[in-house]
Coordinates of C-alpha atoms in Angstrom, one line a residue:
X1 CA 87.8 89.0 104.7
X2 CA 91.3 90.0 106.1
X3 CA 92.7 93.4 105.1
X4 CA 95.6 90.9 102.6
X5 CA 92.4 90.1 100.8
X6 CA 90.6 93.6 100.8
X7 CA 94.0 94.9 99.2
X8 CA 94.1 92.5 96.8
X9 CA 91.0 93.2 95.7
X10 CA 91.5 96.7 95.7
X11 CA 94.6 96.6 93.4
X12 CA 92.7 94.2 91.3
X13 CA 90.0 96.2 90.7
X14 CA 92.1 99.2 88.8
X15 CA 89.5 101.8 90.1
X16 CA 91.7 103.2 93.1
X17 CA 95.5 102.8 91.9
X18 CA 96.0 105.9 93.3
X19 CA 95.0 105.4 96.8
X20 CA 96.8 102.3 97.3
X21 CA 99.8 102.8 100.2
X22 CA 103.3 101.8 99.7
X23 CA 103.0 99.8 103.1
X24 CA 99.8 97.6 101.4
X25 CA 101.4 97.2 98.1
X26 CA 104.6 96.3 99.9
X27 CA 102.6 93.6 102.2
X28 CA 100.7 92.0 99.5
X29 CA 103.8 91.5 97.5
X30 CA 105.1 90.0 100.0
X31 CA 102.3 87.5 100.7
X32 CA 102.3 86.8 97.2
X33 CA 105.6 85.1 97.9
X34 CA 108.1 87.7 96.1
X35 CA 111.7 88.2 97.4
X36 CA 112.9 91.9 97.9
X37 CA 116.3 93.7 97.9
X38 CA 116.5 97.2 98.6
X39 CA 118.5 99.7 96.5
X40 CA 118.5 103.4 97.9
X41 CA 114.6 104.1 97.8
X42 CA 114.0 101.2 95.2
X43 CA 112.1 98.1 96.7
X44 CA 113.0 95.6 94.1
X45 CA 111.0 92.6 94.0
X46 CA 111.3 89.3 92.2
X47 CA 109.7 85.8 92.2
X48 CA 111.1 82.5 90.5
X49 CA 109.5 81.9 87.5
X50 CA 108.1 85.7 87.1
X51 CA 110.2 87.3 84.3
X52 CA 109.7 91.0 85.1
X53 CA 111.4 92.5 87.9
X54 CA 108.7 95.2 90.2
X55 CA 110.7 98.6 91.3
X56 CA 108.0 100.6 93.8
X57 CA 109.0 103.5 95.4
X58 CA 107.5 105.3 98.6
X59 CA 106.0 108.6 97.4
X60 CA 104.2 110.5 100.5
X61 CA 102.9 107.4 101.9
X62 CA 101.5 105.8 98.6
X63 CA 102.8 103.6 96.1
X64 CA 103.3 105.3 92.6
X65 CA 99.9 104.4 90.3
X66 CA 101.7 103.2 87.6
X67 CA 103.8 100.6 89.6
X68 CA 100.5 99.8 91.4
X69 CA 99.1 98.9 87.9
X70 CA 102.2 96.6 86.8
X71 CA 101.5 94.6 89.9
X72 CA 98.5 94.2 89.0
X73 CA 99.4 93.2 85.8
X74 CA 101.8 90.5 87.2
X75 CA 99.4 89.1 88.9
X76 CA 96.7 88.7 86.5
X77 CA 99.3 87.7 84.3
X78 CA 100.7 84.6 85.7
X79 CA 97.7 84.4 88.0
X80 CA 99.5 84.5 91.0
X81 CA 97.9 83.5 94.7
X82 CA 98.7 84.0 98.2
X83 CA 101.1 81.8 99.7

């Protein structure tokens, strides 16, 4: 298992939102195939046929929990894979 899939499964799992870094969250939205543009400290992230936009921001090395948990929620949602 490569450390893509150990994220994934990590922000999947909801039990460690909190310890998830803004560098993994940033990779795995990448991998997922999202786009980014970058607005001051906003990483704005969008997909073609994904109606909801992600914001993160860096805070002290880790991604907020709550935008951890709307990725997760995209995910699940339109069951989105690795490209």
């Amino acid at each position: 298992m490569n450390k893509l899939e150990k994220t994934l499964l990590k922000i999947l799992s909801g039990s460690s939102d909190e310890d998830i870094s803004f560098s993994e969250l940033y990779s795995m939205l990448k991998y997922l195939g999202f786009e980014e543009r970058i607005k001051g400290s906003h990483h704005i992230f969008f997909k073609d046929g994904i109606e909801e936009i992600l914001n993160i921001q860096l805070k002290k090395s880790k991604a907020k929990p709550y935008q951890v948990k709307q990725v997760r929620n995209i995910i699940l949602k339109y069951r989105i894979r690795g490209e």
